[in-house]
Amino acid sequence: MSPTMAVLTTENGENQYQKGVKRLYESGVSKVPSKYILPILDRPNTSDQKPNVSNQNLKLPIIDFKELQGPNRAQVLESLANACEQYGFFQLVNHGIPSDVISSMIDVSTRFFELPFEERAKYMSSDMHAPVRYGTSFNQNKDKVFCWRDFLKLMCHPLPDVLPHWPSSPVDMRKLAATYAQETKYLFLMLMEAIFESLRLVGTTENNTTEEDEMLKEFQDGSQLMVVNCYPPCPQPDLTLGMPPHSDYGFLTLLLQDEVEGLQIQKQDQWVTVEPIPNSFVVNVGDHLEIFSNGKYKSVLHRVLVNSTKGRISVASLHALPFMRSVGPSPKLVNESNPRLYKDTDFASFLEYISSREPKGRISLSLGNYLLNKKN
């Protein structure tokens, strides 16, 4: 019997898959286990009617953060609005976060997933409220088919309270990840100010001291979740996905990628691969921002491909209002010609919803629409 088969047969049933794909890869697996094989129509390159995968990479709209802070702010805000309406995604360059903070975060994340499994397993938890959680797939407690992905999730607020719970190995993990979390939080706050301005909710004389100004203050104490993703090389990448089609909760997600392609977004009913730009962030509209904008800005489905030759690391920083703070459409964006599309929802309801079902598609928007349909 091969060493790989020995690993797979000596462990009890489904338990082997709960330990993650990094461990499978390290065992030398040469075929994707059936637990990871998607139904034919859900696989990366197939469709029931016509090809739905573009052969060309997508160059997302580029927002220059430095230009956003300068005399060309009005033109950049217009580009930002167009990107959020038409794509739900944009690439952020010249963001001001030092390159060594960026490279150190990728490096320490890589080193964490290179630790022995027993060290990584210390942080395994099924508690979605845990300040640190190591796991696999998308929702390993509910997924019928597993994804080719392991993750480390770090709650980032309040940082002094959660930091002692973060991994102590590698020894510089806490310091480097905390610095990165603080930098991305500040960048998010600056971006949300621009988002509100692009929606014409702040920045004009008639809109001084608005509800949105109060929200900007609330974001400082808002939820921040950092998700470090590890996608090891996969022996049969055409049979599985690193992440299934989904949208993100919250207002904005700031995604840091290495140089390996993998992220795809849905554009005009086709899956298109996003071309990485070094030292940039991929920023996407979250479900709560779509709800707040009453559908003007789009939270778009995206997924992750894997490949057979290169592992991939990414770090997603997801930002939202405080845990119990509800969000609904801005009253300024609702009128007779633009009726209210969503009822209020919050992050707590989202977690309750996702923990009760197998995630698929636009999760918290589905929740928002459900609540609206139930409204008397």
Tab-separated table of C-alpha atoms in Angstrom:
chain	number	residue	atom	x	y	z
A	1	MET	CA	0.000	0.000	0.000
A	2	SER	CA	1.303	3.473	-0.903
A	3	PRO	CA	1.985	6.008	1.876
A	4	THR	CA	-0.841	8.145	0.509
A	5	MET	CA	-3.345	5.314	0.677
A	6	ALA	CA	-2.147	4.493	4.158
A	7	VAL	CA	-2.943	8.034	5.296
A	8	LEU	CA	-6.386	7.922	3.709
A	9	THR	CA	-7.392	4.491	4.969
A	10	THR	CA	-6.105	4.608	8.543
A	11	GLU	CA	-8.211	7.633	9.456
A	12	ASN	CA	-11.889	7.362	10.241
A	13	GLY	CA	-14.306	8.145	7.394
A	14	GLU	CA	-14.934	11.818	6.738
A	15	ASN	CA	-12.428	12.828	9.429
A	16	GLN	CA	-9.554	12.706	6.939
A	17	TYR	CA	-11.065	15.544	4.913
A	18	GLN	CA	-11.678	17.721	7.950
A	19	LYS	CA	-7.893	17.948	8.302
A	20	GLY	CA	-7.558	19.904	5.101
A	21	VAL	CA	-6.109	19.804	1.609
A	22	LYS	CA	-2.623	20.941	2.612
A	23	ARG	CA	-2.281	17.660	4.486
A	24	LEU	CA	-3.633	15.738	1.484
A	25	TYR	CA	-1.146	17.464	-0.800
A	26	GLU	CA	1.729	16.770	1.599
A	27	SER	CA	0.758	13.087	1.651
A	28	GLY	CA	1.422	12.925	-2.106
A	29	VAL	CA	-2.154	12.354	-3.262
A	30	SER	CA	-2.212	11.825	-7.050
A	31	LYS	CA	-5.973	11.947	-7.605
A	32	VAL	CA	-8.661	14.198	-6.196
A	33	PRO	CA	-10.708	12.234	-3.629
A	34	SER	CA	-14.402	11.917	-4.431
A	35	LYS	CA	-15.248	14.286	-1.548
A	36	TYR	CA	-13.812	17.145	-3.647
A	37	ILE	CA	-15.247	16.246	-7.056
A	38	LEU	CA	-17.971	18.651	-8.133
A	39	PRO	CA	-21.020	17.641	-10.168
A	40	ILE	CA	-20.217	17.969	-13.865
A	41	LEU	CA	-22.175	21.187	-14.371
A	42	ASP	CA	-20.457	22.869	-11.398
A	43	ARG	CA	-16.917	22.153	-12.566
A	44	PRO	CA	-14.713	25.038	-13.699
A	45	ASN	CA	-14.948	24.591	-17.473
A	46	THR	CA	-18.377	23.131	-18.182
A	47	SER	CA	-21.905	24.368	-18.747
A	48	ASP	CA	-25.175	22.731	-19.720
A	49	GLN	CA	-25.763	25.014	-22.706
A	50	LYS	CA	-22.682	26.960	-23.801
A	51	PRO	CA	-19.145	27.657	-22.639
A	52	ASN	CA	-19.328	30.071	-19.717
A	53	VAL	CA	-15.625	30.626	-19.178
A	54	SER	CA	-13.752	33.341	-21.031
A	55	ASN	CA	-10.379	32.506	-22.566
A	56	GLN	CA	-9.113	36.012	-21.886
A	57	ASN	CA	-8.059	37.479	-18.558
A	58	LEU	CA	-9.948	40.460	-17.219
A	59	LYS	CA	-8.220	43.718	-16.449
A	60	LEU	CA	-10.361	45.270	-13.758
A	61	PRO	CA	-10.875	49.041	-13.575
A	62	ILE	CA	-7.875	50.618	-11.852
A	63	ILE	CA	-8.398	53.145	-9.082
A	64	ASP	CA	-5.291	55.143	-8.190
A	65	PHE	CA	-5.572	55.899	-4.479
A	66	LYS	CA	-2.948	58.630	-4.684
A	67	GLU	CA	-4.938	60.366	-7.423
A	68	LEU	CA	-8.048	59.998	-5.271
A	69	GLN	CA	-6.370	62.186	-2.638
A	70	GLY	CA	-5.318	64.837	-5.148
A	71	PRO	CA	-6.827	67.491	-7.434
A	72	ASN	CA	-8.314	64.851	-9.750
A	73	ARG	CA	-10.547	63.422	-7.005
A	74	ALA	CA	-13.789	64.203	-8.862
A	75	GLN	CA	-12.711	62.238	-11.945
A	76	VAL	CA	-11.458	59.321	-9.819
A	77	LEU	CA	-14.738	59.275	-7.880
A	78	GLU	CA	-16.593	58.964	-11.175
A	79	SER	CA	-14.364	56.038	-12.162
A	80	LEU	CA	-14.954	54.481	-8.745
A	81	ALA	CA	-18.724	54.762	-9.155
A	82	ASN	CA	-18.568	53.178	-12.616
A	83	ALA	CA	-16.415	50.308	-11.329
A	84	CYS	CA	-18.809	49.590	-8.451
A	85	GLU	CA	-21.849	49.738	-10.736
A	86	GLN	CA	-20.512	47.821	-13.738
A	87	TYR	CA	-18.035	45.365	-12.199
A	88	GLY	CA	-18.484	45.319	-8.427
A	89	PHE	CA	-14.672	45.055	-8.369
A	90	PHE	CA	-11.650	47.257	-8.950
A	91	GLN	CA	-7.871	47.126	-8.589
A	92	LEU	CA	-6.473	49.626	-6.099
A	93	VAL	CA	-2.940	50.880	-6.803
A	94	ASN	CA	-0.705	53.409	-5.047
A	95	HIS	CA	-2.629	52.604	-1.868
A	96	GLY	CA	0.078	53.821	0.487
A	97	ILE	CA	0.621	50.598	2.456
A	98	PRO	CA	4.395	49.979	2.518
A	99	SER	CA	5.571	47.170	0.254
A	100	ASP	CA	7.382	45.468	3.138
A	101	VAL	CA	4.080	45.225	5.064
A	102	ILE	CA	2.514	43.588	1.996
A	103	SER	CA	5.361	41.145	1.335
A	104	SER	CA	5.702	40.280	5.033
A	105	MET	CA	2.020	39.360	5.259
A	106	ILE	CA	2.283	36.998	2.288
A	107	ASP	CA	5.532	35.551	3.671
A	108	VAL	CA	4.273	34.887	7.209
A	109	SER	CA	1.034	33.431	5.825
A	110	THR	CA	3.038	31.034	3.673
A	111	ARG	CA	5.147	30.026	6.657
A	112	PHE	CA	2.053	29.383	8.785
A	113	PHE	CA	0.726	26.835	6.299
A	114	GLU	CA	4.167	25.216	6.151
A	115	LEU	CA	3.986	24.438	9.883
A	116	PRO	CA	3.374	20.800	10.876
A	117	PHE	CA	-0.303	19.900	10.784
A	118	GLU	CA	-0.350	19.359	14.546
A	119	GLU	CA	0.654	23.003	15.081
A	120	ARG	CA	-1.951	24.356	12.659
A	121	ALA	CA	-4.613	22.055	14.157
A	122	LYS	CA	-4.380	23.853	17.525
A	123	TYR	CA	-6.570	26.547	16.028
A	124	MET	CA	-9.284	24.340	14.557
A	125	SER	CA	-12.768	25.333	15.681
A	126	SER	CA	-16.346	25.096	14.444
A	127	ASP	CA	-17.273	28.242	16.406
A	128	MET	CA	-17.821	31.045	13.898
A	129	HIS	CA	-17.460	33.590	16.714
A	130	ALA	CA	-13.981	32.344	17.686
A	131	PRO	CA	-11.230	35.000	17.479
A	132	VAL	CA	-9.086	32.577	15.487
A	133	ARG	CA	-10.220	29.638	13.399
A	134	TYR	CA	-8.266	27.231	11.219
A	135	GLY	CA	-10.238	25.065	8.837
A	136	THR	CA	-10.821	23.793	5.352
A	137	SER	CA	-13.262	24.088	2.433
A	138	PHE	CA	-15.932	26.852	2.580
A	139	ASN	CA	-18.145	25.674	5.434
A	140	GLN	CA	-16.722	22.298	6.391
A	141	ASN	CA	-19.638	21.572	8.723
A	142	LYS	CA	-22.212	21.892	5.911
A	143	ASP	CA	-20.437	21.395	2.562
A	144	LYS	CA	-21.506	18.254	0.723
A	145	VAL	CA	-18.576	18.665	-1.669
A	146	PHE	CA	-15.395	20.112	-0.228
A	147	CYS	CA	-13.327	22.895	-1.792
A	148	TRP	CA	-9.571	22.649	-2.393
A	149	ARG	CA	-8.763	25.280	0.221
A	150	ASP	CA	-7.519	25.632	3.781
A	151	PHE	CA	-7.902	28.862	5.723
A	152	LEU	CA	-6.937	30.787	8.818
A	153	LYS	CA	-9.547	33.316	9.973
A	154	LEU	CA	-8.537	36.084	12.351
A	155	MET	CA	-10.991	38.426	14.035
A	156	CYS	CA	-9.277	41.814	14.119
A	157	HIS	CA	-11.416	43.963	16.393
A	158	PRO	CA	-10.869	44.962	19.078
A	159	LEU	CA	-7.245	44.151	18.276
A	160	PRO	CA	-5.844	44.222	21.849
A	161	ASP	CA	-8.479	41.678	22.924
A	162	VAL	CA	-8.121	39.216	20.048
A	163	LEU	CA	-4.374	39.408	19.440
A	164	PRO	CA	-3.418	37.075	22.350
A	165	HIS	CA	-5.575	34.360	20.736
A	166	TRP	CA	-3.853	34.548	17.349
A	167	PRO	CA	-1.252	31.915	16.408
A	168	SER	CA	2.030	32.271	18.288
A	169	SER	CA	3.875	30.420	15.544
A	170	PRO	CA	5.537	31.572	13.372
A	171	VAL	CA	6.959	33.760	16.109
A	172	ASP	CA	6.440	36.971	14.096
A	173	MET	CA	2.888	36.083	12.989
A	174	ARG	CA	1.066	38.274	15.488
A	175	LYS	CA	3.252	41.323	14.946
A	176	LEU	CA	3.181	41.207	11.146
A	177	ALA	CA	-0.504	40.316	10.850
A	178	ALA	CA	-1.502	43.016	13.368
A	179	THR	CA	0.417	45.663	11.413
A	180	TYR	CA	-1.239	44.520	8.202
A	181	ALA	CA	-4.692	44.542	9.830
A	182	GLN	CA	-4.214	48.111	11.082
A	183	GLU	CA	-3.011	49.323	7.686
A	184	THR	CA	-5.922	47.747	5.809
A	185	LYS	CA	-8.434	49.097	8.344
A	186	TYR	CA	-7.221	52.634	7.761
A	187	LEU	CA	-7.304	52.114	3.997
A	188	PHE	CA	-10.865	50.770	4.227
A	189	LEU	CA	-11.998	53.848	6.176
A	190	MET	CA	-10.543	56.122	3.511
A	191	LEU	CA	-12.196	54.088	0.759
A	192	MET	CA	-15.607	54.191	2.445
A	193	GLU	CA	-15.416	57.975	2.640
A	194	ALA	CA	-14.813	57.965	-1.129
A	195	ILE	CA	-17.619	55.434	-1.676
A	196	PHE	CA	-20.128	57.617	0.153
A	197	GLU	CA	-18.939	60.626	-1.811
A	198	SER	CA	-19.269	58.703	-5.085
A	199	LEU	CA	-22.891	57.942	-4.129
A	200	ARG	CA	-23.337	61.715	-3.559
A	201	LEU	CA	-24.225	61.135	0.084
A	202	VAL	CA	-21.440	63.252	1.603
A	203	GLY	CA	-19.113	65.985	0.438
A	204	THR	CA	-21.781	68.450	-0.685
A	205	THR	CA	-22.992	71.528	1.198
A	206	GLU	CA	-26.540	70.259	1.512
A	207	ASN	CA	-25.367	66.945	2.955
A	208	ASN	CA	-23.125	68.107	5.802
A	209	THR	CA	-23.275	66.143	9.105
A	210	THR	CA	-25.182	63.229	7.664
A	211	GLU	CA	-26.078	59.715	8.754
A	212	GLU	CA	-23.172	58.587	6.583
A	213	ASP	CA	-20.752	60.704	8.661
A	214	GLU	CA	-21.980	58.786	11.715
A	215	MET	CA	-21.508	55.509	9.856
A	216	LEU	CA	-17.916	56.443	9.057
A	217	LYS	CA	-17.357	56.826	12.812
A	218	GLU	CA	-19.052	53.472	13.449
A	219	PHE	CA	-16.789	51.756	10.914
A	220	GLN	CA	-13.836	52.584	13.166
A	221	ASP	CA	-15.324	50.139	15.693
A	222	GLY	CA	-16.730	47.871	13.009
A	223	SER	CA	-16.147	44.236	12.239
A	224	GLN	CA	-12.905	43.269	10.506
A	225	LEU	CA	-12.230	39.669	9.594
A	226	MET	CA	-8.951	38.652	7.999
A	227	VAL	CA	-9.049	35.399	6.033
A	228	VAL	CA	-5.747	33.854	4.983
A	229	ASN	CA	-6.369	31.342	2.183
A	230	CYS	CA	-4.091	28.508	1.130
A	231	TYR	CA	-4.708	26.708	-2.177
A	232	PRO	CA	-2.127	23.897	-2.582
A	233	PRO	CA	-1.398	22.428	-6.025
A	234	CYS	CA	-4.242	20.122	-7.050
A	235	PRO	CA	-3.647	16.946	-9.111
A	236	GLN	CA	-6.949	17.346	-11.030
A	237	PRO	CA	-7.894	21.032	-10.968
A	238	ASP	CA	-10.615	20.586	-13.590
A	239	LEU	CA	-12.710	18.556	-11.109
A	240	THR	CA	-12.885	20.982	-8.195
A	241	LEU	CA	-12.668	24.608	-7.068
A	242	GLY	CA	-10.691	26.482	-4.450
A	243	MET	CA	-13.819	28.443	-3.552
A	244	PRO	CA	-17.345	28.011	-4.935
A	245	PRO	CA	-19.300	30.901	-6.475
A	246	HIS	CA	-20.162	33.293	-3.661
A	247	SER	CA	-20.453	36.930	-2.739
A	248	ASP	CA	-19.001	38.586	0.359
A	249	TYR	CA	-20.980	39.998	3.246
A	250	GLY	CA	-20.091	43.414	4.633
A	251	PHE	CA	-19.239	46.636	2.823
A	252	LEU	CA	-15.849	46.102	1.188
A	253	THR	CA	-13.329	43.269	0.894
A	254	LEU	CA	-9.670	44.111	0.308
A	255	LEU	CA	-7.936	41.124	-1.263
A	256	LEU	CA	-4.177	40.707	-1.355
A	257	GLN	CA	-2.963	38.063	-3.822
A	258	ASP	CA	0.395	36.604	-4.694
A	259	GLU	CA	1.398	36.400	-8.358
A	260	VAL	CA	-0.534	33.172	-9.036
A	261	GLU	CA	-3.818	33.560	-10.931
A	262	GLY	CA	-6.970	32.027	-9.495
A	263	LEU	CA	-9.658	34.611	-8.781
A	264	GLN	CA	-12.541	34.663	-11.262
A	265	ILE	CA	-15.533	36.997	-11.308
A	266	GLN	CA	-18.820	36.632	-13.127
A	267	LYS	CA	-19.147	39.233	-15.857
A	268	GLN	CA	-21.996	39.087	-18.394
A	269	ASP	CA	-22.728	35.453	-17.429
A	270	GLN	CA	-19.125	34.408	-18.056
A	271	TRP	CA	-16.396	33.489	-15.606
A	272	VAL	CA	-13.361	35.671	-16.230
A	273	THR	CA	-9.953	35.334	-14.581
A	274	VAL	CA	-8.676	38.485	-12.880
A	275	GLU	CA	-5.155	39.376	-13.911
A	276	PRO	CA	-3.037	40.039	-10.795
A	277	ILE	CA	-1.218	43.362	-10.489
A	278	PRO	CA	1.818	43.308	-8.171
A	279	ASN	CA	1.519	45.309	-4.931
A	280	SER	CA	-2.159	46.105	-5.478
A	281	PHE	CA	-5.441	45.179	-3.843
A	282	VAL	CA	-8.476	43.691	-5.520
A	283	VAL	CA	-11.397	45.458	-3.855
A	284	ASN	CA	-14.950	44.200	-4.174
A	285	VAL	CA	-18.364	45.473	-3.164
A	286	GLY	CA	-19.905	43.424	-0.359
A	287	ASP	CA	-23.549	42.473	0.076
A	288	HIS	CA	-24.121	45.122	2.731
A	289	LEU	CA	-22.883	47.872	0.414
A	290	GLU	CA	-25.240	46.651	-2.307
A	291	ILE	CA	-28.069	46.760	0.238
A	292	PHE	CA	-27.019	50.194	1.509
A	293	SER	CA	-26.815	51.569	-2.049
A	294	ASN	CA	-30.236	50.023	-2.775
A	295	GLY	CA	-28.763	47.999	-5.607
A	296	LYS	CA	-26.793	50.799	-7.289
A	297	TYR	CA	-23.447	49.182	-6.446
A	298	LYS	CA	-23.218	45.471	-7.200
A	299	SER	CA	-21.980	42.631	-5.035
A	300	VAL	CA	-20.772	40.208	-7.683
A	301	LEU	CA	-20.344	36.443	-7.620
A	302	HIS	CA	-16.749	35.260	-7.670
A	303	ARG	CA	-14.920	31.957	-7.278
A	304	VAL	CA	-11.388	30.587	-7.107
A	305	LEU	CA	-9.657	28.159	-9.464
A	306	VAL	CA	-6.784	25.919	-8.467
A	307	ASN	CA	-3.959	24.542	-10.596
A	308	SER	CA	-1.690	21.513	-10.657
A	309	THR	CA	1.715	23.203	-10.435
A	310	LYS	CA	1.652	26.207	-8.124
A	311	GLY	CA	0.244	26.802	-4.678
A	312	ARG	CA	-1.506	30.116	-4.063
A	313	ILE	CA	-1.828	32.347	-1.018
A	314	SER	CA	-4.304	35.197	-0.625
A	315	VAL	CA	-5.357	37.403	2.271
A	316	ALA	CA	-8.874	38.829	2.333
A	317	SER	CA	-9.761	41.624	4.746
A	318	LEU	CA	-13.560	41.869	5.108
A	319	HIS	CA	-15.016	45.002	6.668
A	320	ALA	CA	-18.491	45.674	8.030
A	321	LEU	CA	-20.360	47.721	10.613
A	322	PRO	CA	-20.353	46.550	14.258
A	323	PHE	CA	-21.682	43.048	14.784
A	324	MET	CA	-25.239	43.884	15.852
A	325	ARG	CA	-25.593	47.090	13.804
A	326	SER	CA	-28.278	46.715	11.160
A	327	VAL	CA	-27.871	48.019	7.626
A	328	GLY	CA	-30.551	48.902	5.094
A	329	PRO	CA	-30.885	51.083	2.018
A	330	SER	CA	-29.907	54.705	2.531
A	331	PRO	CA	-33.122	56.787	2.640
A	332	LYS	CA	-31.431	59.230	0.244
A	333	LEU	CA	-31.240	56.505	-2.395
A	334	VAL	CA	-34.888	55.443	-2.103
A	335	ASN	CA	-37.640	57.291	-3.921
A	336	GLU	CA	-40.650	56.672	-6.118
A	337	SER	CA	-38.527	55.738	-9.127
A	338	ASN	CA	-36.077	53.733	-6.976
A	339	PRO	CA	-38.204	51.793	-4.464
A	340	ARG	CA	-36.623	50.062	-1.492
A	341	LEU	CA	-35.230	46.670	-2.546
A	342	TYR	CA	-33.921	45.272	0.752
A	343	LYS	CA	-34.956	45.132	4.362
A	344	ASP	CA	-32.426	45.736	7.133
A	345	THR	CA	-30.011	42.951	8.055
A	346	ASP	CA	-26.850	42.616	10.156
A	347	PHE	CA	-23.685	40.535	10.463
A	348	ALA	CA	-25.115	38.497	13.354
A	349	SER	CA	-28.055	37.348	11.211
A	350	PHE	CA	-25.647	36.509	8.405
A	351	LEU	CA	-23.579	34.243	10.664
A	352	GLU	CA	-26.698	32.509	11.953
A	353	TYR	CA	-27.877	31.971	8.379
A	354	ILE	CA	-24.580	30.672	6.993
A	355	SER	CA	-24.062	28.289	9.923
A	356	SER	CA	-27.439	26.660	9.247
A	357	ARG	CA	-27.015	25.768	5.569
A	358	GLU	CA	-24.634	24.795	2.816
A	359	PRO	CA	-23.324	28.076	1.390
A	360	LYS	CA	-24.115	28.682	-2.256
A	361	GLY	CA	-24.287	31.884	-4.245
A	362	ARG	CA	-25.202	35.304	-2.867
A	363	ILE	CA	-25.581	34.291	0.749
A	364	SER	CA	-26.384	37.418	2.732
A	365	LEU	CA	-28.221	39.024	-0.191
A	366	SER	CA	-30.431	35.949	-0.225
A	367	LEU	CA	-31.030	36.609	3.451
A	368	GLY	CA	-31.795	40.281	2.789
A	369	ASN	CA	-34.251	39.462	0.030
A	370	TYR	CA	-35.907	36.811	2.164
A	371	LEU	CA	-36.487	39.299	4.957
A	372	LEU	CA	-37.849	41.876	2.530
A	373	ASN	CA	-40.280	39.364	1.041
A	374	LYS	CA	-41.483	38.537	4.547
A	375	LYS	CA	-42.023	42.192	5.411
A	376	ASN	CA	-45.662	43.026	6.113
